Amino acid sequence: MAEFQGNAMSDGTRAALMKLVPKRWRSGKPVVPVVRLSGVIGAVTPLRPGMTLAGVAKTLERAFAVDNAKAVALLVNSPGGSPVQSRQIFLRIRQLAQEKKLPVLVFVEDVAASGGYMIACAGDEIVCDPSSILGSIGVVGGSFGFTELIGKIGVERRLYTAGEHKATLDPFLPENPDDVARLKAIQREIHATFIELVKTSRGARLKGEDDLLFTGEYWAGERSVALGLADAIGDLRSTLRARFGDKVLMPLIAPSTGLLAGLLGRKAGAGTLTSFDAALGLPDDLISALETRAIWAKFGF
């Protein structure tokens, strides 16, 4: 049995215990926890949501709570999606950064476009690959019109509403110019909020004119840096080692797993589906897959 003098622990015992402690918790080494934020943002289907604040909040909180952290690194890879969820994730990152007084370093993988770029703006610095796609600072919405089709197949449209504009943009009714004008007014409001967020985040680093940066256009990495949408070309490992030393630890903070997480996820509509649920969700899944593929394809991926 090891002997102790008072409360002192022998060097051998201390060394043995330290070997049992995960490397990222050992003292003396800088730590930069890494969180991956990937995918289309917002509800893809009711049963299979994409990236949302509810889905990433706990992971972000765990990352910012890591002992001895010198910064938090975010790996962003998203073509965009819901402007509301994008902004809420952005705000939560900034709130945690201010509370913990930690810098946030964003590393763009394939794409940080539209809502994905909004999230990237939560970083104090944005680093990207030469082939990364950044930008698309705009708002888009779309639908289909089936008025001629239903007439050809002998379908009669019956719609009952209370409220003058309740059937706005119904795809089975002829397009109404007033409805389109109202939609565009809403889009302009959302776009203005997006522009203000980017300007506040990037500040004097922005080099392009408004009529270039905020048209919805997007660029590859080098051009994005030149325009001030990103700060540097690089990758996570090389950048963090250059900044914090070769011994910096970069633990990936992944979402919680296990039975409890699965049950909680199911309660929120994002957990493991029963076979009956899965069967009902097949049409939605097919539409979701096509829509998701179309969003990524816009950027060449």
mmCIF file of C-alpha atoms in Angstrom:
data_model
loop_
_atom_site.group_PDB
_atom_site.id
_atom_site.type_symbol
_atom_site.label_atom_id
_atom_site.label_comp_id
_atom_site.label_asym_id
_atom_site.label_seq_id
_atom_site.Cartn_x
_atom_site.Cartn_y
_atom_site.Cartn_z
ATOM 1 C CA MET A 1 0.000 0.000 0.000
ATOM 2 C CA ALA A 2 1.347 3.449 -0.927
ATOM 3 C CA GLU A 3 2.368 5.576 2.031
ATOM 4 C CA PHE A 4 1.197 9.170 2.416
ATOM 5 C CA GLN A 5 2.708 11.876 4.558
ATOM 6 C CA GLY A 6 -0.185 13.947 5.875
ATOM 7 C CA ASN A 7 -2.320 14.884 2.862
ATOM 8 C CA ALA A 8 0.564 14.686 0.427
ATOM 9 C CA MET A 9 0.374 12.242 -2.462
ATOM 10 C CA SER A 10 3.493 10.429 -3.631
ATOM 11 C CA ASP A 11 4.864 11.400 -7.036
ATOM 12 C CA GLY A 12 4.319 7.882 -8.329
ATOM 13 C CA THR A 13 0.659 7.833 -7.281
ATOM 14 C CA ARG A 14 0.040 11.268 -8.761
ATOM 15 C CA ALA A 15 1.620 10.228 -12.053
ATOM 16 C CA ALA A 16 -0.462 7.036 -12.133
ATOM 17 C CA LEU A 17 -3.682 8.967 -11.519
ATOM 18 C CA MET A 18 -2.854 11.559 -14.159
ATOM 19 C CA LYS A 19 -2.566 8.798 -16.756
ATOM 20 C CA LEU A 20 -6.214 7.963 -16.088
ATOM 21 C CA VAL A 21 -7.320 11.528 -16.819
ATOM 22 C CA PRO A 22 -8.157 12.290 -20.483
ATOM 23 C CA LYS A 23 -5.469 14.398 -22.130
ATOM 24 C CA ARG A 24 -7.768 17.370 -22.649
ATOM 25 C CA TRP A 25 -8.270 17.721 -18.877
ATOM 26 C CA ARG A 26 -4.596 17.571 -17.901
ATOM 27 C CA SER A 27 -3.202 20.844 -16.641
ATOM 28 C CA GLY A 28 -0.488 22.758 -18.413
ATOM 29 C CA LYS A 29 -1.714 22.332 -21.980
ATOM 30 C CA PRO A 30 -3.829 24.877 -23.850
ATOM 31 C CA VAL A 31 -7.208 23.591 -24.983
ATOM 32 C CA VAL A 32 -9.362 24.786 -27.891
ATOM 33 C CA PRO A 33 -12.610 22.796 -27.988
ATOM 34 C CA VAL A 34 -14.039 22.246 -31.472
ATOM 35 C CA VAL A 35 -17.736 22.208 -32.420
ATOM 36 C CA ARG A 36 -18.961 21.132 -35.855
ATOM 37 C CA LEU A 37 -21.991 23.058 -37.202
ATOM 38 C CA SER A 38 -23.040 21.325 -40.392
ATOM 39 C CA GLY A 39 -26.067 20.963 -42.638
ATOM 40 C CA VAL A 40 -29.136 22.839 -43.806
ATOM 41 C CA ILE A 41 -30.461 25.180 -41.117
ATOM 42 C CA GLY A 42 -34.003 24.861 -39.782
ATOM 43 C CA ALA A 43 -36.796 22.351 -40.203
ATOM 44 C CA VAL A 44 -36.143 20.030 -43.141
ATOM 45 C CA THR A 45 -39.222 17.926 -42.358
ATOM 46 C CA PRO A 46 -41.357 17.845 -39.186
ATOM 47 C CA LEU A 47 -39.777 14.545 -38.121
ATOM 48 C CA ARG A 48 -36.211 15.298 -39.210
ATOM 49 C CA PRO A 49 -35.129 18.840 -38.392
ATOM 50 C CA GLY A 50 -31.907 20.287 -39.703
ATOM 51 C CA MET A 51 -29.543 22.454 -37.687
ATOM 52 C CA THR A 52 -31.449 24.421 -35.043
ATOM 53 C CA LEU A 53 -30.606 26.274 -31.854
ATOM 54 C CA ALA A 54 -32.351 23.558 -29.843
ATOM 55 C CA GLY A 55 -30.143 20.947 -31.467
ATOM 56 C CA VAL A 56 -26.790 22.699 -30.959
ATOM 57 C CA ALA A 57 -27.265 24.759 -27.771
ATOM 58 C CA LYS A 58 -26.071 22.087 -25.312
ATOM 59 C CA THR A 59 -23.041 21.247 -27.422
ATOM 60 C CA LEU A 60 -22.059 24.917 -27.591
ATOM 61 C CA GLU A 61 -22.507 25.312 -23.835
ATOM 62 C CA ARG A 62 -20.283 22.282 -23.182
ATOM 63 C CA ALA A 63 -17.591 23.667 -25.462
ATOM 64 C CA PHE A 64 -17.519 27.053 -23.757
ATOM 65 C CA ALA A 65 -17.403 25.361 -20.336
ATOM 66 C CA VAL A 66 -14.201 23.367 -21.025
ATOM 67 C CA ASP A 67 -11.512 24.041 -18.408
ATOM 68 C CA ASN A 68 -8.337 25.774 -19.540
ATOM 69 C CA ALA A 69 -9.892 26.704 -22.891
ATOM 70 C CA LYS A 70 -8.052 29.456 -24.731
ATOM 71 C CA ALA A 71 -10.684 29.825 -27.453
ATOM 72 C CA VAL A 72 -13.559 27.918 -29.056
ATOM 73 C CA ALA A 73 -13.273 26.739 -32.670
ATOM 74 C CA LEU A 74 -16.323 26.251 -34.886
ATOM 75 C CA LEU A 75 -16.227 24.141 -38.040
ATOM 76 C CA VAL A 76 -18.993 25.574 -40.238
ATOM 77 C CA ASN A 77 -20.315 23.772 -43.308
ATOM 78 C CA SER A 78 -23.789 24.966 -44.268
ATOM 79 C CA PRO A 79 -25.522 26.281 -47.402
ATOM 80 C CA GLY A 80 -28.039 28.156 -45.249
ATOM 81 C CA GLY A 81 -31.716 27.754 -44.448
ATOM 82 C CA SER A 82 -33.928 29.387 -41.848
ATOM 83 C CA PRO A 83 -32.931 33.025 -41.159
ATOM 84 C CA VAL A 84 -34.488 32.809 -37.699
ATOM 85 C CA GLN A 85 -32.548 29.711 -36.621
ATOM 86 C CA SER A 86 -29.361 31.109 -38.194
ATOM 87 C CA ARG A 87 -29.607 34.325 -36.206
ATOM 88 C CA GLN A 88 -30.513 32.528 -32.977
ATOM 89 C CA ILE A 89 -27.460 30.287 -33.270
ATOM 90 C CA PHE A 90 -25.335 33.367 -34.027
ATOM 91 C CA LEU A 91 -26.681 35.161 -30.941
ATOM 92 C CA ARG A 92 -26.133 32.156 -28.662
ATOM 93 C CA ILE A 93 -22.509 31.838 -29.751
ATOM 94 C CA ARG A 94 -21.882 35.533 -29.109
ATOM 95 C CA GLN A 95 -23.625 35.377 -25.710
ATOM 96 C CA LEU A 96 -21.456 32.453 -24.608
ATOM 97 C CA ALA A 97 -18.298 34.120 -25.926
ATOM 98 C CA GLN A 98 -19.031 37.246 -23.900
ATOM 99 C CA GLU A 99 -20.009 35.334 -20.761
ATOM 100 C CA LYS A 100 -16.880 33.146 -20.832
ATOM 101 C CA LYS A 101 -14.617 35.854 -22.293
ATOM 102 C CA LEU A 102 -13.333 33.461 -24.960
ATOM 103 C CA PRO A 103 -12.487 34.289 -28.573
ATOM 104 C CA VAL A 104 -14.342 32.345 -31.272
ATOM 105 C CA LEU A 105 -12.460 31.099 -34.335
ATOM 106 C CA VAL A 106 -14.574 29.948 -37.277
ATOM 107 C CA PHE A 107 -13.180 27.537 -39.879
ATOM 108 C CA VAL A 108 -15.248 27.254 -43.055
ATOM 109 C CA GLU A 109 -15.241 23.860 -44.730
ATOM 110 C CA ASP A 110 -17.089 23.495 -48.069
ATOM 111 C CA VAL A 111 -19.682 26.246 -47.675
ATOM 112 C CA ALA A 112 -20.683 29.068 -45.355
ATOM 113 C CA ALA A 113 -23.405 30.668 -47.429
ATOM 114 C CA SER A 114 -26.584 32.566 -46.613
ATOM 115 C CA GLY A 115 -27.573 31.444 -43.087
ATOM 116 C CA GLY A 116 -24.332 29.462 -42.908
ATOM 117 C CA TYR A 117 -22.395 32.677 -43.391
ATOM 118 C CA MET A 118 -24.579 34.388 -40.784
ATOM 119 C CA ILE A 119 -23.450 31.752 -38.269
ATOM 120 C CA ALA A 120 -19.830 32.157 -39.397
ATOM 121 C CA CYS A 121 -20.103 35.856 -38.537
ATOM 122 C CA ALA A 122 -20.296 34.816 -34.866
ATOM 123 C CA GLY A 123 -16.547 34.256 -35.057
ATOM 124 C CA ASP A 124 -14.033 36.862 -34.034
ATOM 125 C CA GLU A 125 -12.061 35.529 -36.985
ATOM 126 C CA ILE A 126 -13.114 33.547 -40.050
ATOM 127 C CA VAL A 127 -10.613 31.196 -41.703
ATOM 128 C CA CYS A 128 -11.433 29.337 -44.911
ATOM 129 C CA ASP A 129 -9.966 27.009 -47.521
ATOM 130 C CA PRO A 130 -9.089 28.419 -50.972
ATOM 131 C CA SER A 131 -11.963 26.340 -52.369
ATOM 132 C CA SER A 132 -14.511 27.239 -49.677
ATOM 133 C CA ILE A 133 -17.640 29.111 -50.776
ATOM 134 C CA LEU A 134 -18.721 32.136 -48.710
ATOM 135 C CA GLY A 135 -21.374 34.829 -49.006
ATOM 136 C CA SER A 136 -24.841 34.591 -50.571
ATOM 137 C CA ILE A 137 -26.005 37.423 -48.302
ATOM 138 C CA GLY A 138 -29.597 37.621 -49.438
ATOM 139 C CA VAL A 139 -33.069 36.155 -49.009
ATOM 140 C CA VAL A 140 -34.788 33.703 -51.320
ATOM 141 C CA GLY A 141 -38.205 32.083 -51.438
ATOM 142 C CA GLY A 142 -39.897 29.979 -54.066
ATOM 143 C CA SER A 143 -42.992 27.989 -54.924
ATOM 144 C CA PHE A 144 -44.796 26.348 -57.841
ATOM 145 C CA GLY A 145 -48.005 27.161 -59.686
ATOM 146 C CA PHE A 146 -50.442 24.368 -60.545
ATOM 147 C CA THR A 147 -53.437 26.337 -61.848
ATOM 148 C CA GLU A 148 -53.277 24.959 -65.399
ATOM 149 C CA LEU A 149 -52.393 21.433 -64.292
ATOM 150 C CA ILE A 150 -55.412 20.955 -62.036
ATOM 151 C CA GLY A 151 -57.667 22.183 -64.838
ATOM 152 C CA LYS A 152 -56.203 19.656 -67.257
ATOM 153 C CA ILE A 153 -56.679 16.715 -64.910
ATOM 154 C CA GLY A 154 -60.186 17.755 -63.931
ATOM 155 C CA VAL A 155 -59.551 18.861 -60.341
ATOM 156 C CA GLU A 156 -61.691 21.602 -58.826
ATOM 157 C CA ARG A 157 -59.984 23.775 -56.195
ATOM 158 C CA ARG A 158 -62.178 24.489 -53.131
ATOM 159 C CA LEU A 159 -60.709 26.882 -50.593
ATOM 160 C CA TYR A 160 -62.491 28.536 -47.668
ATOM 161 C CA THR A 161 -60.823 31.300 -45.675
ATOM 162 C CA ALA A 162 -61.573 33.983 -43.113
ATOM 163 C CA GLY A 163 -59.163 36.832 -43.668
ATOM 164 C CA GLU A 164 -58.463 38.686 -46.885
ATOM 165 C CA HIS A 165 -54.895 37.451 -47.258
ATOM 166 C CA LYS A 166 -55.156 34.003 -45.696
ATOM 167 C CA ALA A 167 -54.652 32.276 -49.074
ATOM 168 C CA THR A 168 -51.643 34.375 -50.013
ATOM 169 C CA LEU A 169 -49.391 32.630 -52.583
ATOM 170 C CA ASP A 170 -51.566 29.514 -52.716
ATOM 171 C CA PRO A 171 -49.941 27.423 -55.492
ATOM 172 C CA PHE A 172 -53.346 26.325 -56.827
ATOM 173 C CA LEU A 173 -54.542 29.899 -57.402
ATOM 174 C CA PRO A 174 -53.339 32.376 -60.051
ATOM 175 C CA GLU A 175 -50.433 34.511 -58.832
ATOM 176 C CA ASN A 176 -51.606 37.788 -57.324
ATOM 177 C CA PRO A 177 -49.224 40.765 -57.821
ATOM 178 C CA ASP A 178 -50.278 42.211 -54.451
ATOM 179 C CA ASP A 179 -49.275 38.960 -52.714
ATOM 180 C CA VAL A 180 -45.890 39.040 -54.429
ATOM 181 C CA ALA A 181 -45.356 42.663 -53.397
ATOM 182 C CA ARG A 182 -46.110 41.837 -49.759
ATOM 183 C CA LEU A 183 -43.710 38.878 -49.845
ATOM 184 C CA LYS A 184 -40.932 41.005 -51.327
ATOM 185 C CA ALA A 185 -41.448 43.630 -48.619
ATOM 186 C CA ILE A 186 -40.943 40.952 -45.952
ATOM 187 C CA GLN A 187 -37.852 39.678 -47.755
ATOM 188 C CA ARG A 188 -36.406 43.197 -47.809
ATOM 189 C CA GLU A 189 -36.868 43.463 -44.036
ATOM 190 C CA ILE A 190 -35.112 40.136 -43.450
ATOM 191 C CA HIS A 191 -32.348 41.111 -45.871
ATOM 192 C CA ALA A 192 -31.797 44.401 -44.035
ATOM 193 C CA THR A 193 -31.438 42.497 -40.738
ATOM 194 C CA PHE A 194 -28.890 40.153 -42.353
ATOM 195 C CA ILE A 195 -26.891 43.061 -43.796
ATOM 196 C CA GLU A 196 -26.802 44.860 -40.450
ATOM 197 C CA LEU A 197 -25.584 41.690 -38.715
ATOM 198 C CA VAL A 198 -22.742 41.246 -41.220
ATOM 199 C CA LYS A 199 -21.718 44.906 -41.020
ATOM 200 C CA THR A 200 -21.744 44.864 -37.209
ATOM 201 C CA SER A 201 -19.740 41.636 -37.085
ATOM 202 C CA ARG A 202 -17.172 42.344 -39.801
ATOM 203 C CA GLY A 203 -16.979 46.118 -39.398
ATOM 204 C CA ALA A 204 -14.112 47.866 -41.149
ATOM 205 C CA ARG A 205 -12.791 44.533 -42.462
ATOM 206 C CA LEU A 206 -15.414 44.611 -45.231
ATOM 207 C CA LYS A 207 -13.747 45.883 -48.410
ATOM 208 C CA GLY A 208 -16.479 45.645 -51.036
ATOM 209 C CA GLU A 209 -19.336 48.018 -51.795
ATOM 210 C CA ASP A 210 -22.848 47.208 -50.584
ATOM 211 C CA ASP A 211 -24.115 46.666 -54.129
ATOM 212 C CA LEU A 212 -21.513 43.929 -54.517
ATOM 213 C CA LEU A 213 -21.436 42.250 -51.116
ATOM 214 C CA PHE A 214 -25.163 42.110 -50.420
ATOM 215 C CA THR A 215 -26.650 41.005 -53.740
ATOM 216 C CA GLY A 216 -26.746 37.306 -52.865
ATOM 217 C CA GLU A 217 -23.539 36.610 -54.819
ATOM 218 C CA TYR A 218 -20.959 34.220 -53.358
ATOM 219 C CA TRP A 219 -17.223 33.749 -53.793
ATOM 220 C CA ALA A 220 -14.380 31.263 -53.252
ATOM 221 C CA GLY A 221 -11.910 31.605 -50.405
ATOM 222 C CA GLU A 222 -9.253 33.970 -51.782
ATOM 223 C CA ARG A 223 -11.813 36.419 -53.130
ATOM 224 C CA SER A 224 -13.774 36.206 -49.874
ATOM 225 C CA VAL A 225 -10.650 37.235 -47.949
ATOM 226 C CA ALA A 226 -10.027 40.111 -50.366
ATOM 227 C CA LEU A 227 -13.592 41.339 -49.844
ATOM 228 C CA GLY A 228 -13.287 41.075 -46.058
ATOM 229 C CA LEU A 229 -15.860 38.315 -45.691
ATOM 230 C CA ALA A 230 -13.097 36.131 -44.205
ATOM 231 C CA ASP A 231 -9.791 36.906 -42.509
ATOM 232 C CA ALA A 232 -7.360 34.287 -43.761
ATOM 233 C CA ILE A 233 -6.777 31.123 -45.750
ATOM 234 C CA GLY A 234 -5.919 28.146 -43.582
ATOM 235 C CA ASP A 235 -7.079 25.024 -41.790
ATOM 236 C CA LEU A 236 -8.029 24.297 -38.198
ATOM 237 C CA ARG A 237 -5.041 22.227 -37.072
ATOM 238 C CA SER A 238 -2.319 24.411 -38.570
ATOM 239 C CA THR A 239 -3.954 27.636 -37.417
ATOM 240 C CA LEU A 240 -4.513 26.508 -33.841
ATOM 241 C CA ARG A 241 -1.006 25.073 -33.504
ATOM 242 C CA ALA A 242 0.502 28.293 -34.853
ATOM 243 C CA ARG A 243 -1.631 30.351 -32.480
ATOM 244 C CA PHE A 244 -1.457 28.273 -29.290
ATOM 245 C CA GLY A 245 1.573 26.020 -29.741
ATOM 246 C CA ASP A 246 2.216 22.487 -30.970
ATOM 247 C CA LYS A 247 0.840 20.949 -27.777
ATOM 248 C CA VAL A 248 -2.584 22.557 -28.059
ATOM 249 C CA LEU A 249 -5.430 20.077 -27.503
ATOM 250 C CA MET A 250 -8.381 20.212 -29.889
ATOM 251 C CA PRO A 251 -11.148 17.982 -28.474
ATOM 252 C CA LEU A 252 -14.221 17.626 -30.670
ATOM 253 C CA ILE A 253 -17.322 18.396 -28.588
ATOM 254 C CA ALA A 254 -19.995 16.153 -30.081
ATOM 255 C CA PRO A 255 -23.736 16.113 -29.309
ATOM 256 C CA SER A 256 -24.769 13.921 -26.400
ATOM 257 C CA THR A 257 -25.574 10.314 -27.261
ATOM 258 C CA GLY A 258 -27.160 7.406 -25.473
ATOM 259 C CA LEU A 259 -30.621 6.360 -24.314
ATOM 260 C CA LEU A 260 -31.490 9.557 -22.453
ATOM 261 C CA ALA A 261 -30.434 11.773 -25.357
ATOM 262 C CA GLY A 262 -32.465 9.612 -27.723
ATOM 263 C CA LEU A 263 -35.577 9.864 -25.574
ATOM 264 C CA LEU A 264 -35.209 13.610 -25.207
ATOM 265 C CA GLY A 265 -34.611 13.940 -28.928
ATOM 266 C CA ARG A 266 -37.749 11.956 -29.717
ATOM 267 C CA LYS A 267 -39.778 14.180 -27.424
ATOM 268 C CA ALA A 268 -38.514 17.181 -29.370
ATOM 269 C CA GLY A 269 -39.314 15.519 -32.689
ATOM 270 C CA ALA A 270 -35.717 14.670 -33.564
ATOM 271 C CA GLY A 271 -35.073 11.291 -32.003
ATOM 272 C CA THR A 272 -35.129 7.713 -33.208
ATOM 273 C CA LEU A 273 -38.280 6.987 -35.201
ATOM 274 C CA THR A 274 -40.479 3.938 -34.841
ATOM 275 C CA SER A 275 -40.970 1.868 -37.989
ATOM 276 C CA PHE A 276 -44.519 3.289 -38.289
ATOM 277 C CA ASP A 277 -43.256 6.854 -38.011
ATOM 278 C CA ALA A 278 -40.532 6.108 -40.522
ATOM 279 C CA ALA A 279 -43.034 4.678 -43.006
ATOM 280 C CA LEU A 280 -45.261 7.746 -42.685
ATOM 281 C CA GLY A 281 -42.243 9.981 -43.111
ATOM 282 C CA LEU A 282 -40.991 8.417 -46.364
ATOM 283 C CA PRO A 283 -42.668 10.940 -48.705
ATOM 284 C CA ASP A 284 -41.430 13.805 -46.551
ATOM 285 C CA ASP A 285 -37.963 12.289 -46.489
ATOM 286 C CA LEU A 286 -37.890 12.039 -50.289
ATOM 287 C CA ILE A 287 -38.972 15.667 -50.704
ATOM 288 C CA SER A 288 -36.521 16.709 -47.996
ATOM 289 C CA ALA A 289 -33.662 14.878 -49.703
ATOM 290 C CA LEU A 290 -34.445 16.551 -53.033
ATOM 291 C CA GLU A 291 -34.720 20.003 -51.474
ATOM 292 C CA THR A 292 -31.532 19.543 -49.456
ATOM 293 C CA ARG A 293 -29.681 18.308 -52.533
ATOM 294 C CA ALA A 294 -30.901 21.334 -54.496
ATOM 295 C CA ILE A 295 -29.667 23.744 -51.801
ATOM 296 C CA TRP A 296 -26.172 22.182 -51.732
ATOM 297 C CA ALA A 297 -26.091 21.908 -55.560
ATOM 298 C CA LYS A 298 -26.521 25.677 -55.841
ATOM 299 C CA PHE A 299 -22.956 25.986 -54.593
ATOM 300 C CA GLY A 300 -21.541 23.183 -56.714
ATOM 301 C CA PHE A 301 -21.597 20.434 -54.045
#
